[in-house]
Amino acid sequence: MEQASSSGRTRPVIAIDGPAGAGKSTLAAHLARRFGFLNLETGAMYRALALKAIESDLDVDDAAAMADLCRRTKIALEPTRDGNRVLLDGLDVSRRIRDADVTASASRASVHAPVREWMVAQQQALGAAGGVVMEGRDIGTAVFPDAEVKIFLDAAPEVRGNRRFRQVASHVHETAPVTEAAVLDEMKARDLRDRSRESSPLRPAEGAVVLDSTAMSLDEVLLRSEEIVRARWTK
Ligand code: DC
């Protein structure tokens, strides 16, 4: 018999937050498979909105225009075995949203409070029943402050930059050549924006276990995280 936690859910919400390149997606996908939960990547929603702004020739720095865009936009996340399929107004944009122009615009779009409120409300609805691993920047602080399990995954900027570079380099859809230094610079700029924005800045949530993966192997991170889940949530 499964027990309801203080949140009233019988299945947990596992919140994974942290900066870009820390390994959140790999960890979230692993935990979702391991425990049979849905894996929801909230960054993909910010990316999809930014893509729509680009395609509509809208200024992503214009808070009012972005708030208005939210009201005219439908974003769906479909968890699959290989990550999330992302539908923007019904169209599959899963690959396009990984391009560099969308990455940069998503970071800028995500500073606006009305955009964040819109995203948070949808993400709360998606995870309300529990049984989800939700990954992003503000899951433990704003989306599910009552999450049964909270992990803040971090790593030194150089390590994250290198991981991100290898990801970008293997992304065949990208046309322009990229250098590791450029990826690191862009990532640091995004980090700074994520950590210093007024509306839910990136920071470890109250009660989060902070995992610094700088000197950890992937297996160590996965095993340690499984232990954290088991310690915080018992069926
Ligand atoms: O995780 P990602 O790189 O796909 O996220 C894209 C951008 O969206 C990133 O710059 C920060 C923002 N984001 C956010 O502000 N809150 C989230 N929960 C997820 C992503």
mmCIF file of C-alpha atoms and ligand atoms in Angstrom:
data_model
loop_
_atom_site.group_PDB
_atom_site.id
_atom_site.type_symbol
_atom_site.label_atom_id
_atom_site.label_comp_id
_atom_site.label_asym_id
_atom_site.label_seq_id
_atom_site.Cartn_x
_atom_site.Cartn_y
_atom_site.Cartn_z
ATOM 1 C CA MET A 1 0.000 0.000 0.000
ATOM 2 C CA GLU A 2 1.494 3.334 -1.019
ATOM 3 C CA GLN A 3 1.553 6.086 1.581
ATOM 4 C CA ALA A 4 0.457 9.634 0.932
ATOM 5 C CA SER A 5 3.076 12.219 1.946
ATOM 6 C CA SER A 6 2.219 15.562 3.559
ATOM 7 C CA SER A 7 1.572 16.889 0.037
ATOM 8 C CA GLY A 8 -1.307 14.411 -0.307
ATOM 9 C CA ARG A 9 0.365 12.709 -3.278
ATOM 10 C CA THR A 10 0.801 8.949 -3.195
ATOM 11 C CA ARG A 11 3.711 9.156 -5.638
ATOM 12 C CA PRO A 12 6.523 11.660 -5.201
ATOM 13 C CA VAL A 13 7.706 14.674 -7.108
ATOM 14 C CA ILE A 14 11.468 14.525 -7.567
ATOM 15 C CA ALA A 15 12.831 18.016 -8.224
ATOM 16 C CA ILE A 16 16.190 18.267 -9.972
ATOM 17 C CA ASP A 17 17.601 21.782 -10.241
ATOM 18 C CA GLY A 18 20.970 23.204 -11.128
ATOM 19 C CA PRO A 19 22.896 25.187 -13.737
ATOM 20 C CA ALA A 20 23.397 24.244 -17.396
ATOM 21 C CA GLY A 21 25.692 21.319 -18.079
ATOM 22 C CA ALA A 22 25.560 19.908 -14.544
ATOM 23 C CA GLY A 23 24.087 16.652 -15.859
ATOM 24 C CA LYS A 24 20.473 17.202 -14.797
ATOM 25 C CA SER A 25 18.923 15.639 -17.931
ATOM 26 C CA THR A 26 20.967 12.456 -17.667
ATOM 27 C CA LEU A 27 20.181 12.165 -13.968
ATOM 28 C CA ALA A 28 16.474 12.913 -14.429
ATOM 29 C CA ALA A 29 16.140 10.362 -17.240
ATOM 30 C CA HIS A 30 17.934 7.742 -15.141
ATOM 31 C CA LEU A 31 15.800 8.276 -12.031
ATOM 32 C CA ALA A 32 12.597 8.271 -14.090
ATOM 33 C CA ARG A 33 13.532 4.895 -15.621
ATOM 34 C CA ARG A 34 14.767 3.462 -12.333
ATOM 35 C CA PHE A 35 11.591 4.306 -10.401
ATOM 36 C CA GLY A 36 9.071 4.167 -13.250
ATOM 37 C CA PHE A 37 8.204 7.875 -13.184
ATOM 38 C CA LEU A 38 7.584 10.434 -15.908
ATOM 39 C CA ASN A 39 10.508 12.657 -16.816
ATOM 40 C CA LEU A 40 9.578 16.291 -17.491
ATOM 41 C CA GLU A 41 12.224 18.719 -18.749
ATOM 42 C CA THR A 42 10.972 22.212 -18.016
ATOM 43 C CA GLY A 43 13.816 23.971 -19.850
ATOM 44 C CA ALA A 44 12.299 22.644 -23.074
ATOM 45 C CA MET A 45 9.171 24.713 -22.387
ATOM 46 C CA TYR A 46 11.204 27.934 -22.052
ATOM 47 C CA ARG A 47 13.027 26.964 -25.229
ATOM 48 C CA ALA A 48 9.774 26.360 -27.121
ATOM 49 C CA LEU A 49 8.392 29.750 -26.080
ATOM 50 C CA ALA A 50 11.648 31.432 -27.152
ATOM 51 C CA LEU A 51 11.437 29.674 -30.512
ATOM 52 C CA LYS A 52 7.944 31.030 -31.045
ATOM 53 C CA ALA A 53 9.202 34.540 -30.211
ATOM 54 C CA ILE A 54 12.016 34.159 -32.759
ATOM 55 C CA GLU A 55 9.624 32.883 -35.420
ATOM 56 C CA SER A 56 7.156 35.687 -34.659
ATOM 57 C CA ASP A 57 9.908 38.318 -34.807
ATOM 58 C CA LEU A 58 9.185 39.338 -31.210
ATOM 59 C CA ASP A 59 11.673 40.936 -28.836
ATOM 60 C CA VAL A 60 12.359 38.322 -26.115
ATOM 61 C CA ASP A 61 13.485 41.113 -23.768
ATOM 62 C CA ASP A 62 10.042 42.747 -23.926
ATOM 63 C CA ALA A 63 8.187 41.401 -20.860
ATOM 64 C CA ALA A 64 4.734 42.569 -21.969
ATOM 65 C CA ALA A 65 5.119 41.131 -25.470
ATOM 66 C CA MET A 66 6.326 37.822 -24.018
ATOM 67 C CA ALA A 67 3.441 37.706 -21.533
ATOM 68 C CA ASP A 68 1.034 38.250 -24.410
ATOM 69 C CA LEU A 69 2.779 35.543 -26.428
ATOM 70 C CA CYS A 70 2.245 33.062 -23.569
ATOM 71 C CA ARG A 71 -1.509 33.605 -23.824
ATOM 72 C CA ARG A 72 -1.402 32.618 -27.500
ATOM 73 C CA THR A 73 0.841 29.581 -27.093
ATOM 74 C CA LYS A 74 0.368 25.891 -26.356
ATOM 75 C CA ILE A 75 3.352 23.854 -25.274
ATOM 76 C CA ALA A 76 3.170 20.127 -24.566
ATOM 77 C CA LEU A 77 5.857 17.820 -23.200
ATOM 78 C CA GLU A 78 5.557 14.158 -24.131
ATOM 79 C CA PRO A 79 7.972 11.977 -22.171
ATOM 80 C CA THR A 80 9.472 9.237 -24.381
ATOM 81 C CA ARG A 81 12.219 6.678 -23.787
ATOM 82 C CA ASP A 82 14.750 9.093 -25.333
ATOM 83 C CA GLY A 83 13.771 12.266 -23.527
ATOM 84 C CA ASN A 84 10.930 14.698 -24.010
ATOM 85 C CA ARG A 85 9.133 15.272 -27.285
ATOM 86 C CA VAL A 86 8.245 18.953 -27.351
ATOM 87 C CA LEU A 87 5.180 20.200 -29.173
ATOM 88 C CA LEU A 88 4.769 23.906 -29.878
ATOM 89 C CA ASP A 89 1.202 24.667 -30.959
ATOM 90 C CA GLY A 90 0.980 21.026 -32.011
ATOM 91 C CA LEU A 91 4.228 20.957 -34.031
ATOM 92 C CA ASP A 92 7.223 18.845 -33.010
ATOM 93 C CA VAL A 93 10.103 21.246 -32.287
ATOM 94 C CA SER A 94 12.201 18.825 -30.215
ATOM 95 C CA ARG A 95 15.342 19.281 -32.328
ATOM 96 C CA ARG A 96 15.074 22.908 -33.355
ATOM 97 C CA ILE A 97 14.864 24.112 -29.732
ATOM 98 C CA ARG A 98 18.426 22.858 -29.091
ATOM 99 C CA ASP A 99 19.952 25.333 -31.555
ATOM 100 C CA ALA A 100 22.200 28.114 -30.219
ATOM 101 C CA ASP A 101 19.850 30.980 -31.112
ATOM 102 C CA VAL A 102 17.026 29.346 -29.146
ATOM 103 C CA THR A 103 19.341 28.561 -26.213
ATOM 104 C CA ALA A 104 20.329 32.215 -25.886
ATOM 105 C CA SER A 105 16.773 33.508 -26.323
ATOM 106 C CA ALA A 106 15.324 31.012 -23.809
ATOM 107 C CA SER A 107 17.640 32.354 -21.137
ATOM 108 C CA ARG A 108 16.536 35.916 -21.851
ATOM 109 C CA ALA A 109 12.835 35.010 -22.035
ATOM 110 C CA SER A 110 13.016 33.230 -18.689
ATOM 111 C CA VAL A 111 13.778 36.372 -16.648
ATOM 112 C CA HIS A 112 10.260 37.814 -17.060
ATOM 113 C CA ALA A 113 7.979 37.284 -14.041
ATOM 114 C CA PRO A 114 4.771 36.830 -16.130
ATOM 115 C CA VAL A 115 6.505 34.211 -18.283
ATOM 116 C CA ARG A 116 7.654 32.367 -15.179
ATOM 117 C CA GLU A 117 4.171 32.486 -13.622
ATOM 118 C CA TRP A 118 2.684 30.999 -16.785
ATOM 119 C CA MET A 119 5.313 28.259 -16.920
ATOM 120 C CA VAL A 120 5.072 27.442 -13.217
ATOM 121 C CA ALA A 121 1.262 27.063 -13.351
ATOM 122 C CA GLN A 122 1.511 24.614 -16.241
ATOM 123 C CA GLN A 123 4.331 22.673 -14.645
ATOM 124 C CA GLN A 124 2.384 22.383 -11.391
ATOM 125 C CA ALA A 125 -0.551 20.937 -13.321
ATOM 126 C CA LEU A 126 1.729 18.480 -15.137
ATOM 127 C CA GLY A 127 3.224 17.161 -11.904
ATOM 128 C CA ALA A 128 0.216 17.448 -9.599
ATOM 129 C CA ALA A 129 -0.399 13.699 -9.411
ATOM 130 C CA GLY A 130 3.238 12.961 -8.552
ATOM 131 C CA GLY A 131 5.242 10.121 -10.031
ATOM 132 C CA VAL A 132 7.411 12.636 -11.886
ATOM 133 C CA VAL A 133 11.023 13.638 -12.074
ATOM 134 C CA MET A 134 10.925 17.310 -12.987
ATOM 135 C CA GLU A 135 14.103 19.034 -14.058
ATOM 136 C CA GLY A 136 14.844 22.759 -14.315
ATOM 137 C CA ARG A 137 16.067 25.770 -12.362
ATOM 138 C CA ASP A 138 13.204 26.529 -9.944
ATOM 139 C CA ILE A 139 11.412 23.222 -9.416
ATOM 140 C CA GLY A 140 12.299 22.900 -5.729
ATOM 141 C CA THR A 141 11.959 26.629 -5.004
ATOM 142 C CA ALA A 142 8.884 27.699 -7.006
ATOM 143 C CA VAL A 143 7.138 24.875 -8.889
ATOM 144 C CA PHE A 144 7.073 22.223 -6.154
ATOM 145 C CA PRO A 145 8.451 23.699 -2.899
ATOM 146 C CA ASP A 146 6.797 20.662 -1.249
ATOM 147 C CA ALA A 147 8.566 18.124 -3.500
ATOM 148 C CA GLU A 148 9.284 14.893 -1.636
ATOM 149 C CA VAL A 149 12.826 14.787 -3.060
ATOM 150 C CA LYS A 150 14.951 17.784 -4.026
ATOM 151 C CA ILE A 151 18.384 17.520 -5.592
ATOM 152 C CA PHE A 152 20.507 20.509 -6.610
ATOM 153 C CA LEU A 153 23.111 19.242 -9.064
ATOM 154 C CA ASP A 154 26.134 21.474 -9.594
ATOM 155 C CA ALA A 155 29.660 21.236 -11.051
ATOM 156 C CA ALA A 156 32.556 23.594 -11.713
ATOM 157 C CA PRO A 157 31.914 25.883 -14.733
ATOM 158 C CA GLU A 158 34.811 24.410 -16.756
ATOM 159 C CA VAL A 159 33.489 20.879 -16.304
ATOM 160 C CA ARG A 160 29.981 21.954 -17.290
ATOM 161 C CA GLY A 161 31.306 23.929 -20.250
ATOM 162 C CA ASN A 162 33.205 20.914 -21.518
ATOM 163 C CA ARG A 163 30.158 18.641 -21.198
ATOM 164 C CA ARG A 164 27.952 21.188 -22.945
ATOM 165 C CA PHE A 165 30.525 21.595 -25.715
ATOM 166 C CA ARG A 166 30.582 17.875 -26.391
ATOM 167 C CA GLN A 167 26.774 17.847 -26.460
ATOM 168 C CA VAL A 168 26.633 20.785 -28.884
ATOM 169 C CA ALA A 169 29.392 19.330 -31.073
ATOM 170 C CA SER A 170 27.429 16.097 -31.445
ATOM 171 C CA HIS A 171 24.263 17.977 -32.341
ATOM 172 C CA VAL A 172 24.209 17.452 -36.100
ATOM 173 C CA HIS A 173 21.418 19.958 -36.723
ATOM 174 C CA GLU A 174 23.757 22.815 -35.734
ATOM 175 C CA THR A 175 25.260 24.466 -38.814
ATOM 176 C CA ALA A 176 27.776 27.012 -37.454
ATOM 177 C CA PRO A 177 31.058 25.613 -36.034
ATOM 178 C CA VAL A 178 31.475 26.166 -32.293
ATOM 179 C CA THR A 179 34.505 26.322 -30.012
ATOM 180 C CA GLU A 180 34.711 25.132 -26.416
ATOM 181 C CA ALA A 181 35.668 28.653 -25.250
ATOM 182 C CA ALA A 182 32.577 30.125 -26.921
ATOM 183 C CA VAL A 183 30.327 27.509 -25.315
ATOM 184 C CA LEU A 184 31.879 28.217 -21.891
ATOM 185 C CA ASP A 185 31.422 31.990 -22.303
ATOM 186 C CA GLU A 186 27.816 31.607 -23.372
ATOM 187 C CA MET A 187 27.145 29.226 -20.493
ATOM 188 C CA LYS A 188 28.649 31.606 -17.941
ATOM 189 C CA ALA A 189 26.468 34.425 -19.273
ATOM 190 C CA ARG A 190 23.382 32.214 -18.920
ATOM 191 C CA ASP A 191 24.453 31.131 -15.419
ATOM 192 C CA LEU A 192 24.804 34.737 -14.347
ATOM 193 C CA ARG A 193 21.375 35.621 -15.765
ATOM 194 C CA ASP A 194 19.765 32.534 -14.139
ATOM 195 C CA ARG A 195 21.352 33.216 -10.748
ATOM 196 C CA SER A 196 20.830 36.978 -10.615
ATOM 197 C CA ARG A 197 17.338 37.394 -12.060
ATOM 198 C CA GLU A 198 14.778 38.886 -9.696
ATOM 199 C CA SER A 199 12.056 36.317 -10.291
ATOM 200 C CA SER A 200 12.984 32.917 -8.773
ATOM 201 C CA PRO A 201 16.746 33.024 -9.276
ATOM 202 C CA LEU A 202 18.620 29.745 -9.509
ATOM 203 C CA ARG A 203 19.627 28.602 -6.021
ATOM 204 C CA PRO A 204 19.375 25.412 -3.974
ATOM 205 C CA ALA A 205 15.869 25.035 -2.525
ATOM 206 C CA GLU A 206 15.282 24.696 1.174
ATOM 207 C CA GLY A 207 15.744 21.032 1.993
ATOM 208 C CA ALA A 208 17.603 20.237 -1.224
ATOM 209 C CA VAL A 209 20.554 17.880 -1.216
ATOM 210 C CA VAL A 210 23.373 19.662 -3.043
ATOM 211 C CA LEU A 211 25.439 17.316 -5.192
ATOM 212 C CA ASP A 212 28.631 18.709 -6.686
ATOM 213 C CA SER A 213 29.510 16.373 -9.540
ATOM 214 C CA THR A 214 32.849 18.060 -10.399
ATOM 215 C CA ALA A 215 34.917 15.163 -9.084
ATOM 216 C CA MET A 216 32.257 12.452 -9.347
ATOM 217 C CA SER A 217 31.822 9.895 -12.110
ATOM 218 C CA LEU A 218 28.419 9.644 -13.751
ATOM 219 C CA ASP A 219 27.810 6.304 -12.017
ATOM 220 C CA GLU A 220 28.576 7.860 -8.638
ATOM 221 C CA VAL A 221 26.098 10.671 -9.271
ATOM 222 C CA LEU A 222 23.389 8.215 -10.330
ATOM 223 C CA LEU A 223 23.938 5.864 -7.385
ATOM 224 C CA ARG A 224 24.113 8.667 -4.824
ATOM 225 C CA SER A 225 20.903 10.149 -6.231
ATOM 226 C CA GLU A 226 19.106 6.811 -6.055
ATOM 227 C CA GLU A 227 20.123 6.622 -2.385
ATOM 228 C CA ILE A 228 18.758 10.137 -1.810
ATOM 229 C CA VAL A 229 15.428 9.192 -3.408
ATOM 230 C CA ARG A 230 15.155 6.009 -1.342
ATOM 231 C CA ALA A 231 16.033 7.844 1.876
ATOM 232 C CA ARG A 232 13.418 10.549 1.290
ATOM 233 C CA TRP A 233 10.639 8.510 -0.196
ATOM 234 C CA THR A 234 9.651 5.031 0.885
ATOM 235 C CA LYS A 235 6.821 3.253 -0.836
HETATM 236 O O1 DC B 1 17.784 23.615 -19.056
HETATM 237 P P1 DC B 1 17.826 24.392 -20.361
HETATM 238 O O2 DC B 1 19.205 24.810 -20.758
HETATM 239 O O3 DC B 1 17.130 23.674 -21.472
HETATM 240 O O4 DC B 1 16.980 25.716 -20.061
HETATM 241 C C1 DC B 1 16.818 26.724 -21.011
HETATM 242 C C2 DC B 1 16.676 28.065 -20.304
HETATM 243 O O5 DC B 1 15.443 28.113 -19.591
HETATM 244 C C3 DC B 1 17.775 28.360 -19.295
HETATM 245 O O6 DC B 1 18.547 29.468 -19.704
HETATM 246 C C4 DC B 1 17.090 28.714 -18.002
HETATM 247 C C5 DC B 1 15.624 28.620 -18.281
HETATM 248 N N1 DC B 1 14.906 27.774 -17.339
HETATM 249 C C6 DC B 1 14.357 28.376 -16.243
HETATM 250 O O7 DC B 1 14.531 29.581 -16.045
HETATM 251 N N2 DC B 1 13.612 27.640 -15.372
HETATM 252 C C7 DC B 1 13.445 26.328 -15.566
HETATM 253 N N3 DC B 1 12.699 25.622 -14.694
HETATM 254 C C8 DC B 1 14.028 25.689 -16.669
HETATM 255 C C9 DC B 1 14.771 26.449 -17.541
#
